[in-house]
Coordinates of C-alpha atoms in Angstrom, one line a residue:
Chain A
M551 CA 0.0 0.0 0.0
S552 CA 1.4 3.3 -1.0
G553 CA 1.7 6.3 1.4
Y554 CA -0.8 8.2 -0.7
A555 CA -3.4 5.6 -0.4
F556 CA -2.8 5.5 3.4
A557 CA -3.3 9.3 3.5
V558 CA -6.6 9.1 1.6
G559 CA -7.8 6.3 3.8
A560 CA -7.0 8.1 7.0
C561 CA -8.8 11.2 5.9
L562 CA -11.9 9.2 4.9
V563 CA -11.9 7.6 8.3
L564 CA -11.6 11.0 9.9
V565 CA -14.5 12.4 7.9
V566 CA -16.7 9.4 8.7
F567 CA -15.8 9.8 12.4
L568 CA -16.8 13.5 12.3
V569 CA -20.1 12.7 10.7
V570 CA -20.8 10.1 13.4
L571 CA -20.1 12.7 16.1
L572 CA -22.3 15.2 14.3
R573 CA -25.1 12.6 14.0
T574 CA -25.1 11.9 17.7
R575 CA -24.9 15.7 18.4
R576 CA -21.6 15.4 20.3
L577 CA -20.0 17.9 18.0
R578 CA -21.5 21.2 16.9
E579 CA -21.5 21.9 13.2
K580 CA -19.5 25.1 13.5
Y581 CA -16.5 23.2 14.9
A582 CA -16.9 20.2 12.5
V583 CA -16.7 22.3 9.3
T584 CA -13.0 23.2 9.8
W585 CA -12.1 19.6 10.3
I586 CA -14.1 18.3 7.4
V587 CA -12.5 20.9 5.1
V588 CA -9.1 19.9 6.4
G589 CA -9.8 16.2 6.0
V590 CA -11.2 16.5 2.5
G591 CA -8.3 18.8 1.5
V592 CA -5.7 16.3 2.7
A593 CA -7.5 13.5 0.9
V594 CA -7.5 15.4 -2.3
L595 CA -3.7 16.1 -2.0
G596 CA -3.2 12.4 -1.2
A597 CA -5.1 11.4 -4.3
F598 CA -3.2 13.9 -6.5
P599 CA 0.4 14.2 -5.2
G600 CA 1.3 16.3 -8.2
A601 CA -0.9 19.2 -6.8
V602 CA 1.4 19.5 -3.8
E603 CA 4.5 19.8 -5.9
G604 CA 2.9 22.4 -8.1
L605 CA 1.8 24.3 -5.1
A606 CA 5.2 24.1 -3.5
R607 CA 6.9 25.5 -6.6
L608 CA 4.3 28.3 -6.8
V609 CA 5.0 29.6 -3.3
G610 CA 8.8 28.8 -3.5
V611 CA 9.1 25.9 -1.0
Q612 CA 11.8 23.5 -2.1
T613 CA 10.5 20.3 -0.4
P614 CA 6.8 19.8 -1.0
S615 CA 6.4 17.8 2.3
N616 CA 7.7 20.9 4.2
L617 CA 4.9 22.9 2.7
I618 CA 2.4 20.4 4.1
F619 CA 4.0 20.5 7.6
A620 CA 3.9 24.3 7.6
L621 CA 0.3 24.4 6.5
A622 CA -0.6 21.8 9.1
L623 CA 1.1 23.9 11.8
I624 CA -0.8 27.0 10.8
V625 CA -4.1 25.3 10.7
L626 CA -3.6 23.7 14.2
L627 CA -2.5 27.1 15.6
L628 CA -5.6 28.8 14.2
V629 CA -7.9 26.1 15.6
C630 CA -6.2 26.5 19.1
I631 CA -6.8 30.2 19.0
Q632 CA -10.4 29.6 18.0
L633 CA -10.9 27.2 20.9
S634 CA -9.4 29.8 23.3
A635 CA -11.8 32.4 22.0
E636 CA -14.7 30.0 22.5
I637 CA -13.6 29.2 26.1
T638 CA -13.5 32.9 26.8
T639 CA -17.0 33.3 25.6
L640 CA -18.0 30.3 27.8
E641 CA -16.3 31.8 30.9
E642 CA -18.1 35.1 30.4
E643 CA -21.4 33.2 30.0
T644 CA -20.7 31.2 33.2
R645 CA -19.8 34.4 35.0
T646 CA -23.0 36.0 34.1
L647 CA -25.0 33.0 35.1
V648 CA -23.3 32.7 38.5
E649 CA -24.0 36.4 39.1
E650 CA -27.7 35.9 38.1
V651 CA -28.1 32.8 40.3
A652 CA -26.6 34.6 43.3
L653 CA -28.9 37.7 42.7
L654 CA -31.9 35.4 42.4
R655 CA -30.9 33.5 45.6
L656 CA -30.7 36.8 47.5
D657 CA -34.1 37.8 46.1
V658 CA -35.6 34.5 47.3
E659 CA -34.0 34.7 50.7
R660 CA -35.3 38.2 51.2
A661 CA -38.8 37.3 50.0
L662 CA -39.1 34.2 52.2
P663 CA -40.1 34.8 55.9
L664 CA -37.3 34.6 58.4
P665 CA -35.5 32.5 59.6
T666 CA -33.7 32.1 56.3
P667 CA -32.4 28.7 55.3
P668 CA -28.7 27.9 55.8
A669 CA -26.3 29.4 53.3
S670 CA -25.5 26.4 51.1
P671 CA -25.6 22.6 51.3
V672 CA -21.8 22.5 51.3
E673 CA -21.5 24.7 54.3
V674 CA -24.1 22.8 56.3
E675 CA -21.9 19.8 56.1
Q676 CA -18.8 21.6 57.2
I677 CA -20.2 23.4 60.2
P678 CA -20.7 21.4 63.4
P679 CA -23.8 22.2 65.5
T680 CA -21.7 24.4 67.8
G681 CA -20.4 26.5 64.9
G682 CA -22.4 29.6 65.8
E683 CA -20.6 30.1 69.1
E684 CA -17.2 29.8 67.6
I685 CA -17.8 32.6 65.2
V686 CA -18.6 35.0 68.0
E687 CA -15.2 34.7 69.5
Chain B
M1223 CA -22.0 49.3 50.6
I1224 CA -20.5 46.4 48.7
I1225 CA -17.8 44.2 50.3
P1226 CA -16.3 41.5 48.0
A1227 CA -15.0 38.7 50.2
F1228 CA -13.1 35.6 49.4
N1229 CA -12.2 33.4 52.4
E1230 CA -12.3 36.3 54.8
E1231 CA -13.9 34.6 57.8
E1232 CA -11.3 36.0 60.1
A1233 CA -11.4 39.6 59.2
L1234 CA -15.0 40.0 58.0
P1235 CA -16.8 40.1 61.4
G1236 CA -14.6 42.9 62.6
V1237 CA -15.2 44.9 59.4
L1238 CA -19.0 44.4 59.6
D1239 CA -19.0 45.4 63.3
E1240 CA -17.2 48.6 62.5
I1241 CA -19.4 49.5 59.6
H1242 CA -22.5 48.9 61.7
A1243 CA -21.1 51.1 64.5
T1244 CA -20.0 54.0 62.3
L1245 CA -22.6 53.8 59.5
P1246 CA -25.8 52.4 61.0
D1247 CA -27.9 53.6 58.0
A1248 CA -25.9 51.9 55.3
D1249 CA -27.2 48.8 53.5
V1250 CA -24.4 46.3 53.6
L1251 CA -24.0 43.7 50.9
V1252 CA -21.3 41.1 51.2
V1253 CA -20.4 39.4 48.0
N1254 CA -19.1 35.9 48.9
D1255 CA -16.9 35.0 46.0
G1256 CA -17.2 31.2 46.2
S1257 CA -15.4 31.1 49.5
T1258 CA -14.5 27.6 50.9
D1259 CA -14.6 28.8 54.5
R1260 CA -17.4 30.2 56.6
T1261 CA -17.4 33.7 55.0
S1262 CA -21.0 33.4 54.1
R1263 CA -22.1 32.2 57.5
V1264 CA -20.2 34.9 59.5
A1265 CA -21.5 37.6 57.2
R1266 CA -25.2 36.7 57.7
R1267 CA -26.2 38.9 60.7
D1268 CA -27.4 42.3 61.6
G1269 CA -29.4 42.6 58.4
T1270 CA -26.3 42.2 56.2
M1271 CA -27.3 41.0 52.8
V1272 CA -25.1 38.2 51.4
L1273 CA -24.7 37.5 47.7
D1274 CA -23.4 33.9 47.5
L1275 CA -21.6 33.3 44.2
A1276 CA -21.5 29.5 43.4
L1277 CA -18.0 29.8 41.8
N1278 CA -15.0 31.9 42.5
L1279 CA -15.1 34.6 39.9
G1280 CA -12.3 36.9 41.2
V1281 CA -12.8 40.3 42.6
G1282 CA -14.0 41.7 39.3
G1283 CA -16.8 39.1 39.1
A1284 CA -17.8 39.7 42.6
M1285 CA -17.9 43.4 42.1
R1286 CA -20.0 43.3 39.0
A1287 CA -22.5 41.1 40.8
G1288 CA -22.5 43.7 43.6
Y1289 CA -23.1 46.6 41.2
R1290 CA -25.8 44.7 39.4
F1291 CA -27.6 44.3 42.7
A1292 CA -27.2 48.1 43.3
E1293 CA -28.4 48.8 39.8
R1294 CA -31.5 46.6 40.1
E1295 CA -32.4 47.8 43.5
G1296 CA -32.2 51.4 42.3
Y1297 CA -29.4 52.6 44.7
D1298 CA -28.0 56.0 43.8
L1299 CA -24.8 55.5 45.7
A1300 CA -22.6 52.5 46.1
V1301 CA -19.4 52.3 48.1
Q1302 CA -17.0 49.4 47.7
V1303 CA -14.8 48.4 50.7
D1304 CA -12.2 45.6 51.1
A1305 CA -13.2 42.8 53.4
D1306 CA -9.7 42.6 55.0
G1307 CA -10.2 45.6 57.3
Q1308 CA -7.7 47.8 55.5
H1309 CA -10.2 50.6 55.1
D1310 CA -11.6 52.6 58.0
P1311 CA -15.3 52.9 57.7
A1312 CA -15.0 56.4 59.2
D1313 CA -13.4 57.5 55.9
V1314 CA -16.5 56.5 53.9
P1315 CA -18.5 59.6 54.5
R1316 CA -15.6 61.8 53.4
V1317 CA -15.2 59.7 50.2
V1318 CA -19.0 60.0 49.5
A1319 CA -19.0 63.7 50.2
E1320 CA -16.4 64.1 47.6
L1321 CA -18.8 62.8 44.9
A1322 CA -20.9 65.9 45.3
A1323 CA -18.1 68.3 46.2
Q1324 CA -16.1 67.6 43.1
D1325 CA -19.1 66.8 40.9
A1326 CA -17.5 63.4 40.3
D1327 CA -19.0 60.0 39.2
L1328 CA -16.4 57.9 40.9
V1329 CA -14.3 58.8 43.9
I1330 CA -11.3 56.7 45.0
G1331 CA -10.1 56.5 48.5
A1332 CA -6.4 56.8 47.9
R1333 CA -3.6 55.6 50.2
F1334 CA -0.8 57.9 49.2
A1335 CA -2.7 61.2 49.0
G1336 CA -1.5 62.9 52.1
R1337 CA -3.3 61.1 54.9
G1338 CA -2.1 58.0 56.7
T1339 CA 1.3 56.5 56.9
Y1340 CA 0.7 53.5 54.6
A1341 CA 3.7 52.9 52.4
V1342 CA 5.0 50.2 50.1
R1343 CA 8.6 49.9 49.1
G1344 CA 10.9 48.6 46.4
P1345 CA 9.8 47.5 42.9
R1346 CA 6.1 47.3 43.9
R1347 CA 6.2 51.0 44.8
W1348 CA 7.8 51.9 41.4
A1349 CA 5.2 49.7 39.7
M1350 CA 2.4 51.5 41.4
G1351 CA 4.0 54.8 40.6
V1352 CA 4.2 54.1 36.9
L1353 CA 0.6 53.0 36.9
S1354 CA -0.7 56.0 38.7
A1355 CA 1.3 58.3 36.4
V1356 CA -0.3 56.8 33.3
L1357 CA -3.8 56.6 34.7
S1358 CA -3.6 60.2 36.0
R1359 CA -3.0 61.3 32.4
I1360 CA -5.9 59.2 31.2
A1361 CA -8.3 60.5 33.9
R1362 CA -6.9 64.1 33.5
T1363 CA -6.6 64.3 37.3
R1364 CA -4.1 63.2 39.9
L1365 CA -4.7 59.6 40.9
S1366 CA -2.0 58.5 43.4
D1367 CA -3.5 55.1 44.2
T1368 CA -4.9 53.2 41.3
T1369 CA -5.2 49.8 43.0
S1370 CA -7.3 51.0 46.0
G1371 CA -10.3 48.9 46.8
L1372 CA -12.2 51.8 48.4
R1373 CA -14.3 53.7 46.0
A1374 CA -17.7 55.4 45.9
S1375 CA -19.9 55.4 42.8
N1376 CA -22.9 57.4 41.8
R1377 CA -25.8 56.1 39.7
R1378 CA -24.0 56.6 36.4
A1379 CA -20.9 54.7 37.6
I1380 CA -23.1 51.9 39.1
K1381 CA -24.8 51.5 35.7
L1382 CA -21.5 51.3 33.9
F1383 CA -20.0 48.9 36.3
A1384 CA -23.1 46.7 36.3
A1385 CA -22.6 46.2 32.6
E1386 CA -18.8 46.2 32.4
Y1387 CA -16.6 45.2 35.3
P1388 CA -13.7 43.1 34.0
S1389 CA -12.9 39.9 35.7
E1390 CA -9.3 39.8 34.4
Y1391 CA -6.3 40.0 36.7
L1392 CA -6.2 43.6 38.0
G1393 CA -9.4 44.3 36.1
D1394 CA -11.1 45.2 39.3
T1395 CA -8.9 48.1 39.8
V1396 CA -6.7 49.4 36.9
E1397 CA -8.9 48.3 34.0
S1398 CA -12.2 49.4 35.6
L1399 CA -10.7 52.9 36.0
V1400 CA -9.7 53.0 32.4
I1401 CA -13.2 51.9 31.4
A1402 CA -14.7 54.5 33.7
C1403 CA -12.5 57.3 32.1
R1404 CA -13.3 56.2 28.6
A1405 CA -17.0 56.1 29.3
G1406 CA -16.7 59.8 30.2
L1407 CA -17.1 59.5 34.0
R1408 CA -15.4 62.0 36.2
V1409 CA -12.9 60.2 38.4
R1410 CA -11.5 61.9 41.5
Q1411 CA -9.7 60.8 44.6
V1412 CA -9.5 61.7 48.3
G1413 CA -6.8 60.6 50.8
V1414 CA -7.7 57.9 53.3
V1415 CA -6.0 56.2 56.1
M1416 CA -4.9 52.6 55.4
R1417 CA -4.4 50.1 58.2
P1418 CA -2.7 46.8 58.3
R1419 CA -4.8 43.8 57.4
A1420 CA -7.0 42.5 60.2
G1421 CA -6.5 38.9 59.2
G1422 CA -5.7 36.5 56.4
A1423 CA -2.7 36.7 54.1
P1424 CA -2.0 39.5 51.7
S1425 CA -2.6 38.5 48.1
Q1426 CA 0.7 39.8 46.8
S1427 CA 4.3 38.8 47.5
P1428 CA 7.2 41.2 46.8
L1429 CA 8.6 38.8 44.2
R1430 CA 5.7 39.4 41.9
A1431 CA 6.2 43.2 41.6
A1432 CA 7.7 43.0 38.1
V1433 CA 5.1 40.6 36.9
F1434 CA 2.4 42.8 38.5
L1435 CA 3.6 45.9 36.6
G1436 CA 3.9 44.0 33.3
R1437 CA 0.4 42.5 33.6
A1438 CA -1.0 45.8 34.8
L1439 CA 0.5 47.8 31.9
M1440 CA -0.7 45.1 29.5
A1441 CA -4.2 45.1 30.9
M1442 CA -4.2 48.9 30.7
L1443 CA -2.9 49.0 27.1
I1444 CA -5.5 46.5 26.0
A1445 CA -8.2 48.3 27.9
L1446 CA -7.2 51.6 26.1
S1447 CA -7.2 50.1 22.7
R1448 CA -10.5 48.2 23.1
P1449 CA -13.4 49.6 21.0
M1450 CA -15.9 51.2 23.3
T1451 CA -19.0 53.3 23.1
R1452 CA -19.6 56.1 25.5
T1453 CA -22.3 54.8 27.8
G1454 CA -24.3 56.3 30.6
G1455 CA -26.2 59.1 29.1
R1456 CA -25.6 62.7 30.3
R1457 CA -22.4 64.7 30.3

């Protein structure tokens, strides 16, 4: 089996795997598109190795395989940056939700008649029954 | 009065006692920033309201939650105080009075502005000097203590901070000042007395001074270059 066939086969497996993930809704379409494009692109280059050599001559890279490595690095870098950006968005959303939940809890506590329920389930476990006296000291 | 607190069970009761003694009319809100100790429990007394954040968001996150509360409840005045007892509640009326006296939207209780003997030395002092020099230019007024956690806000500043209070490192102090200036708020300062911490460990070590300055300048540069619309209506 030649290396090219191996590359085409690996890319086909990758694309199938992505489609499976998409079908089971474990991957959102906006992230899958990048990978499918990359997979199909590599498969095409594997099927037509001449294209890489032509491309390498065009941009002035002497060894065609180095062009592939460089492109792969750039693509991976961009994906990493995109993921960082997505995480930032998620953190901001989490932050807003945490704030909203806390504000809601305060609203509920003030609306309920006294005595208010203990602070949080976690704290109830940590504090022994005599906890109230210790605090005063 | 907003007090962000993260694991401050030692210092918080004393701070609350003092506030109740000196400012009996103030509504006190403790924002418990996901503490793992009994901060929330010790804060719940004498009508103190406690905002329990389920996760640790950092001072910036806690403060935005506090300002959101102030905005929704329609407060015209919010004072933010550190939970470690460094600020004297007796200074609060002077800081608040300065809002009206200088027609300011945000007044900072500054440590190096004439009053008190609080001093820092070495690289950290230089770092704070550089920061205050740059921020003073941005605010077009003298700001000697840019990292102070004692500040009073009027309704305009509350609205701004309820929407934008960065949770980044130092975002609670340096960057929020930049945001306030760029939104067109009038920032002023007044000298306050600073005391040693009542309990707990300080959150900075001398070794980190250089890193502190680097990150602060970075945060400031990015905050300055960030696209931003002028919010807050009048002026």
